[in-house]
Amino acid sequence: MIRPSVLGYARMGLAITLSLFVFSCTSISQTGNAPVTYDANTRVFRMDAAGVTYVLGVNEHEQVQTLYWGKRLSPGDAFPAARSPRGYSAFDLPITLTQHEFVGWGGGIVLEPDLKITFPDGNRDLALKYVSSSIKENKLNIVMKDISREVYVTLHYAMDAETGIVRRSAEIENRSDAAFTIEQAAAGTYNLPRGTDYHLHFLTGRWAAEWSVQDEAIRGGKIVLESRRGTTGSQNIPFFVIDRDISKDQEQGDAYFGALAWSGSWQISIEQDALQQVHITGGLNAFDFGYRLKKGERIETPEFLAGFSSQGIGGASRLMHRLEIDSIVPNAPNPRLRPVIYNSWEATTFHLDEAGQVALAEKAASIGVERFVMDDGWFGQRMNDRAGLGDWYVNKEKFPHGLKPLIDKVHSLGMEFGLWVEPEMVNADSDLYRNHPDWILNFPGRPHTEGRNQMVLNLARPDVRAYVMSFLNKLLAENEIDFLKWDYNRNWSEPGWSDVPLEDQKDVYYDFTKNFYSILEELRSKHPKLEIESCSGGGSRVDLGVMRYTDQDWPSDNTNPVDRLVIQNGFTYPYSPGLMVAWVTDSSNLPNRLALPLEFRFLSSMQGALGVGANLNKYTPEDFAVAKRLIAQYKTLRETIQRGLLYRLIPPEDGSERSATEYVSRDGKQVVVFAFLHSSIERYPYPTLKLRGLDEDAVYKLEAFEGKATNGVPATASGSYWMNRGLDVNMNGDFQAAGFTLTKVAALK
Ligand code: DGJ
């Protein structure tokens, strides 16, 4: 069979008539790029924006080389032409010590390459040289070509004008007469100024414990962050931040950071060479990878975005948050503020019916919830997690009249209606699998591994893509669904694709993810009001790639509010609190059984996009009153929390029993402070919170919406006072939480 590939239609028909076509990643929508300048005498390109300057040039060997990346320089500072370094020894040749922007594997390079190709004649040497460049709409394109083979690579660059974050990708094109196999492809390499005191901060995790902050010194050799799981995963997050060993203060020092916009297997390698230079290369994971690029075809790598902050790791996070909200998510730069949701999963699990959901919806509406979401269990023969996935018809026993009565009821209560789906999966006990056992990822004749009793559909197949698209489209066309929670509850295993020619089978790594994106994109264009949440058994598919098509993200199935302080802290390193869904659940929720005050639970969740996931049938009148009050309070604060500048005042790291966050609204008029103490030790007072990001010369009025400040704290004081003298919080005991607002009331006389 000739396989129609990406999007199910591109290769077959169009390839015959068009000499070239592009499988391009949808590029991130742009609010504005900084200008790119080019000096033809020195062949130096330069971009400046916000606090950042990025400079690159073409050296005497026609290689493209980084000249500077860091704090913004004076416009008058000129750079001489790039020169490749001398080799250090026969073991470290000049090509390996050059700070390449993009380098092929060949000619003696021993560090991580950006591109590795096997040609049909067995040649694996690739020597890319500069050919030409163009600057259009503030985007720089640099074309490189192999010294003899018709392989062209176009490097794309754009610097975001607001944040100075550089967006890069590479487009690889086969203009030769025969197909070749790409075995490794990165968007490009970022090179740090020489230094021996770099420190890498990154995120690791597993189910129910995602987003753990880790750090390690960068020394000689390579550190690889990656996912080989088929999707993003939580073992590593596709994000890095590197600072220098100057200070423990999150707000101090230089920090370089970056993230990949890709929801498939990925890798970021951080490598220090023989001259103690650090190279950071990011793109598709090379493990088991092999993309067959046929004559006339092009493929574009994921985008690898990177930035610089002179306000430490905290500043790096704020720049990332800004870019996500202003340039990446749907409807950027003005995405809707996240509504307060109710989700029925923890209350009812698979035991759903119309009356039960209506009862919860009525209670949810009474406390101010704005969107009611029915989770897993409404479809097929889904009585538990062993059956039903793949059969996307409404279960008649649970909903004899279909979904309409429930949806109408939810709408009549003034809420939006959301529904759970897990489109890429199938249970063996399903009609879909009985009819199409060949649709799963597998190697014929070999066992297939199940996870949560389910298997992964091969979304790279055009027929699977068409099935998923059509059932989702029908569901949305026939029901007034405002929101989908899109789940994905396992990793890949046995990633075979046997009905395409052998040499194309590994294309599955790329085509699966491209088809996932194309379905999201098509759904959104057919149903423009639809909103989508990315969920993957918790936070296993959160990245800048999926964020282009989804409005919010589920960080973890662990909804314990103390654990959540840690999980949410890690989430905010790369991603905005405005995208982070946080439910208030019951005290006895998994994975542990702490009975915590409802106020503590609410304040923990109010640090992101607030939701409720509790069994409201068990709420007492007092619980309803607390919930109603704090949801109403949250609505007055959410713009600041979701869009403002976040300062992690006390990160709950290294076993800290305390945690505090501060959010400053973009206009600087409102400040929100949360403080938590989960166990008081030896009656020490809570540390003074020295606030950040205020206007020194303005007066701010302090009000507590939960808990209280220590006696004697003034009701109003200057920004300078709150930042230097600070705020003393009256907190003793276990599981205490306090929340404050500071409102800018006047400028100092
Ligand atoms: C995993 C999700 O993370 C949960 O929130 C819930 O939707 C379950 N799946 C349902 O199966």
JSON list of N, CA and C and ligand atoms in Angstrom, two decimals, residues 207 343 345-346 350 375-377 382 385 420 422 452 485 487-489 533 535-539 554 556-557 583, ligand 1:
[
{"chain": "A", "resi": 207, "resn": "TRP", "atom": "N", "xyz": [3.51, 10.00, 37.51]},
{"chain": "A", "resi": 207, "resn": "TRP", "atom": "CA", "xyz": [2.10, 10.19, 37.76]},
{"chain": "A", "resi": 207, "resn": "TRP", "atom": "C", "xyz": [1.87, 10.60, 39.23]},
{"chain": "A", "resi": 343, "resn": "ASN", "atom": "N", "xyz": [-15.79, 19.75, 38.08]},
{"chain": "A", "resi": 343, "resn": "ASN", "atom": "CA", "xyz": [-15.58, 18.49, 37.39]},
{"chain": "A", "resi": 343, "resn": "ASN", "atom": "C", "xyz": [-16.05, 17.36, 38.28]},
{"chain": "A", "resi": 345, "resn": "TRP", "atom": "N", "xyz": [-15.40, 14.09, 38.24]},
{"chain": "A", "resi": 345, "resn": "TRP", "atom": "CA", "xyz": [-14.63, 12.84, 38.29]},
{"chain": "A", "resi": 345, "resn": "TRP", "atom": "C", "xyz": [-14.46, 12.27, 39.69]},
{"chain": "A", "resi": 346, "resn": "GLU", "atom": "N", "xyz": [-13.95, 13.08, 40.60]},
{"chain": "A", "resi": 346, "resn": "GLU", "atom": "CA", "xyz": [-13.67, 12.53, 41.93]},
{"chain": "A", "resi": 346, "resn": "GLU", "atom": "C", "xyz": [-14.96, 12.23, 42.68]},
{"chain": "A", "resi": 350, "resn": "PHE", "atom": "N", "xyz": [-16.89, 6.45, 37.47]},
{"chain": "A", "resi": 350, "resn": "PHE", "atom": "CA", "xyz": [-17.61, 5.91, 36.31]},
{"chain": "A", "resi": 350, "resn": "PHE", "atom": "C", "xyz": [-19.12, 5.78, 36.56]},
{"chain": "A", "resi": 375, "resn": "ASP", "atom": "N", "xyz": [-17.03, 14.03, 33.42]},
{"chain": "A", "resi": 375, "resn": "ASP", "atom": "CA", "xyz": [-15.77, 13.35, 33.12]},
{"chain": "A", "resi": 375, "resn": "ASP", "atom": "C", "xyz": [-16.05, 11.97, 32.52]},
{"chain": "A", "resi": 376, "resn": "ASP", "atom": "N", "xyz": [-15.09, 11.09, 32.64]},
{"chain": "A", "resi": 376, "resn": "ASP", "atom": "CA", "xyz": [-15.09, 9.73, 32.10]},
{"chain": "A", "resi": 376, "resn": "ASP", "atom": "C", "xyz": [-16.35, 8.96, 32.49]},
{"chain": "A", "resi": 377, "resn": "GLY", "atom": "N", "xyz": [-16.82, 8.08, 31.58]},
{"chain": "A", "resi": 377, "resn": "GLY", "atom": "CA", "xyz": [-17.87, 7.13, 31.96]},
{"chain": "A", "resi": 377, "resn": "GLY", "atom": "C", "xyz": [-19.19, 7.30, 31.25]},
{"chain": "A", "resi": 382, "resn": "ARG", "atom": "N", "xyz": [-18.79, 1.78, 29.17]},
{"chain": "A", "resi": 382, "resn": "ARG", "atom": "CA", "xyz": [-17.75, 2.26, 30.08]},
{"chain": "A", "resi": 382, "resn": "ARG", "atom": "C", "xyz": [-18.23, 2.21, 31.53]},
{"chain": "A", "resi": 385, "resn": "ASP", "atom": "N", "xyz": [-12.58, 1.08, 33.92]},
{"chain": "A", "resi": 385, "resn": "ASP", "atom": "CA", "xyz": [-11.55, 1.41, 32.93]},
{"chain": "A", "resi": 385, "resn": "ASP", "atom": "C", "xyz": [-11.13, 0.21, 32.07]},
{"chain": "A", "resi": 420, "resn": "TRP", "atom": "N", "xyz": [-15.63, 15.01, 28.86]},
{"chain": "A", "resi": 420, "resn": "TRP", "atom": "CA", "xyz": [-14.33, 14.29, 28.82]},
{"chain": "A", "resi": 420, "resn": "TRP", "atom": "C", "xyz": [-14.26, 13.38, 27.61]},
{"chain": "A", "resi": 422, "resn": "GLU", "atom": "N", "xyz": [-11.16, 10.75, 25.42]},
{"chain": "A", "resi": 422, "resn": "GLU", "atom": "CA", "xyz": [-9.78, 10.26, 25.33]},
{"chain": "A", "resi": 422, "resn": "GLU", "atom": "C", "xyz": [-9.62, 9.64, 23.94]},
{"chain": "A", "resi": 452, "resn": "ARG", "atom": "N", "xyz": [-3.31, 0.81, 31.89]},
{"chain": "A", "resi": 452, "resn": "ARG", "atom": "CA", "xyz": [-4.70, 1.11, 32.30]},
{"chain": "A", "resi": 452, "resn": "ARG", "atom": "C", "xyz": [-5.71, 0.36, 31.42]},
{"chain": "A", "resi": 485, "resn": "LYS", "atom": "N", "xyz": [-12.48, 18.13, 27.67]},
{"chain": "A", "resi": 485, "resn": "LYS", "atom": "CA", "xyz": [-11.29, 17.76, 28.43]},
{"chain": "A", "resi": 485, "resn": "LYS", "atom": "C", "xyz": [-10.70, 16.57, 27.68]},
{"chain": "A", "resi": 487, "resn": "ASP", "atom": "N", "xyz": [-8.17, 13.79, 27.24]},
{"chain": "A", "resi": 487, "resn": "ASP", "atom": "CA", "xyz": [-7.28, 13.02, 28.12]},
{"chain": "A", "resi": 487, "resn": "ASP", "atom": "C", "xyz": [-6.41, 12.06, 27.31]},
{"chain": "A", "resi": 488, "resn": "TYR", "atom": "N", "xyz": [-5.38, 11.51, 27.94]},
{"chain": "A", "resi": 488, "resn": "TYR", "atom": "CA", "xyz": [-4.43, 10.59, 27.26]},
{"chain": "A", "resi": 488, "resn": "TYR", "atom": "C", "xyz": [-3.68, 9.87, 28.38]},
{"chain": "A", "resi": 489, "resn": "ASN", "atom": "N", "xyz": [-4.07, 8.60, 28.62]},
{"chain": "A", "resi": 489, "resn": "ASN", "atom": "CA", "xyz": [-3.68, 7.99, 29.89]},
{"chain": "A", "resi": 489, "resn": "ASN", "atom": "C", "xyz": [-2.60, 6.93, 29.88]},
{"chain": "A", "resi": 533, "resn": "GLU", "atom": "N", "xyz": [-9.13, 21.40, 27.06]},
{"chain": "A", "resi": 533, "resn": "GLU", "atom": "CA", "xyz": [-8.10, 21.24, 28.10]},
{"chain": "A", "resi": 533, "resn": "GLU", "atom": "C", "xyz": [-7.19, 20.08, 27.70]},
{"chain": "A", "resi": 535, "resn": "CYS", "atom": "N", "xyz": [-5.04, 17.18, 29.02]},
{"chain": "A", "resi": 535, "resn": "CYS", "atom": "CA", "xyz": [-4.89, 16.38, 30.23]},
{"chain": "A", "resi": 535, "resn": "CYS", "atom": "C", "xyz": [-4.23, 15.08, 29.79]},
{"chain": "A", "resi": 536, "resn": "SER", "atom": "N", "xyz": [-3.34, 14.56, 30.57]},
{"chain": "A", "resi": 536, "resn": "SER", "atom": "CA", "xyz": [-2.76, 13.27, 30.23]},
{"chain": "A", "resi": 536, "resn": "SER", "atom": "C", "xyz": [-2.49, 12.52, 31.52]},
{"chain": "A", "resi": 537, "resn": "GLY", "atom": "N", "xyz": [-3.55, 11.88, 32.03]},
{"chain": "A", "resi": 537, "resn": "GLY", "atom": "CA", "xyz": [-3.43, 11.17, 33.30]},
{"chain": "A", "resi": 537, "resn": "GLY", "atom": "C", "xyz": [-2.79, 12.07, 34.34]},
{"chain": "A", "resi": 538, "resn": "GLY", "atom": "N", "xyz": [-3.19, 13.32, 34.35]},
{"chain": "A", "resi": 538, "resn": "GLY", "atom": "CA", "xyz": [-2.45, 14.34, 35.09]},
{"chain": "A", "resi": 538, "resn": "GLY", "atom": "C", "xyz": [-1.70, 15.19, 34.08]},
{"chain": "A", "resi": 539, "resn": "GLY", "atom": "N", "xyz": [-0.45, 15.55, 34.41]},
{"chain": "A", "resi": 539, "resn": "GLY", "atom": "CA", "xyz": [0.27, 16.56, 33.61]},
{"chain": "A", "resi": 539, "resn": "GLY", "atom": "C", "xyz": [1.29, 16.00, 32.64]},
{"chain": "A", "resi": 554, "resn": "TRP", "atom": "N", "xyz": [-4.13, 20.44, 32.65]},
{"chain": "A", "resi": 554, "resn": "TRP", "atom": "CA", "xyz": [-4.33, 19.76, 33.93]},
{"chain": "A", "resi": 554, "resn": "TRP", "atom": "C", "xyz": [-2.96, 19.31, 34.42]},
{"chain": "A", "resi": 556, "resn": "SER", "atom": "N", "xyz": [-1.91, 17.65, 37.30]},
{"chain": "A", "resi": 556, "resn": "SER", "atom": "CA", "xyz": [-1.68, 16.42, 38.04]},
{"chain": "A", "resi": 556, "resn": "SER", "atom": "C", "xyz": [-2.99, 15.85, 38.54]},
{"chain": "A", "resi": 557, "resn": "ASP", "atom": "N", "xyz": [-3.07, 14.52, 38.61]},
{"chain": "A", "resi": 557, "resn": "ASP", "atom": "CA", "xyz": [-4.23, 13.89, 39.25]},
{"chain": "A", "resi": 557, "resn": "ASP", "atom": "C", "xyz": [-4.13, 13.98, 40.77]},
{"chain": "A", "resi": 583, "resn": "TRP", "atom": "N", "xyz": [-8.24, 22.04, 41.06]},
{"chain": "A", "resi": 583, "resn": "TRP", "atom": "CA", "xyz": [-9.54, 21.78, 41.70]},
{"chain": "A", "resi": 583, "resn": "TRP", "atom": "C", "xyz": [-9.40, 21.72, 43.21]},
{"chain": "B", "resi": 1, "resn": "DGJ", "atom": "C1", "xyz": [-7.14, 10.93, 34.18]},
{"chain": "B", "resi": 1, "resn": "DGJ", "atom": "C2", "xyz": [-7.43, 12.38, 34.43]},
{"chain": "B", "resi": 1, "resn": "DGJ", "atom": "O1", "xyz": [-6.27, 13.05, 34.77]},
{"chain": "B", "resi": 1, "resn": "DGJ", "atom": "C3", "xyz": [-8.50, 12.48, 35.50]},
{"chain": "B", "resi": 1, "resn": "DGJ", "atom": "O2", "xyz": [-8.73, 13.83, 35.81]},
{"chain": "B", "resi": 1, "resn": "DGJ", "atom": "C4", "xyz": [-9.75, 11.81, 35.00]},
{"chain": "B", "resi": 1, "resn": "DGJ", "atom": "O3", "xyz": [-10.24, 12.50, 33.89]},
{"chain": "B", "resi": 1, "resn": "DGJ", "atom": "C5", "xyz": [-9.47, 10.36, 34.64]},
{"chain": "B", "resi": 1, "resn": "DGJ", "atom": "N1", "xyz": [-8.35, 10.27, 33.75]},
{"chain": "B", "resi": 1, "resn": "DGJ", "atom": "C6", "xyz": [-10.66, 9.73, 34.00]},
{"chain": "B", "resi": 1, "resn": "DGJ", "atom": "O4", "xyz": [-10.42, 8.48, 33.53]}
]
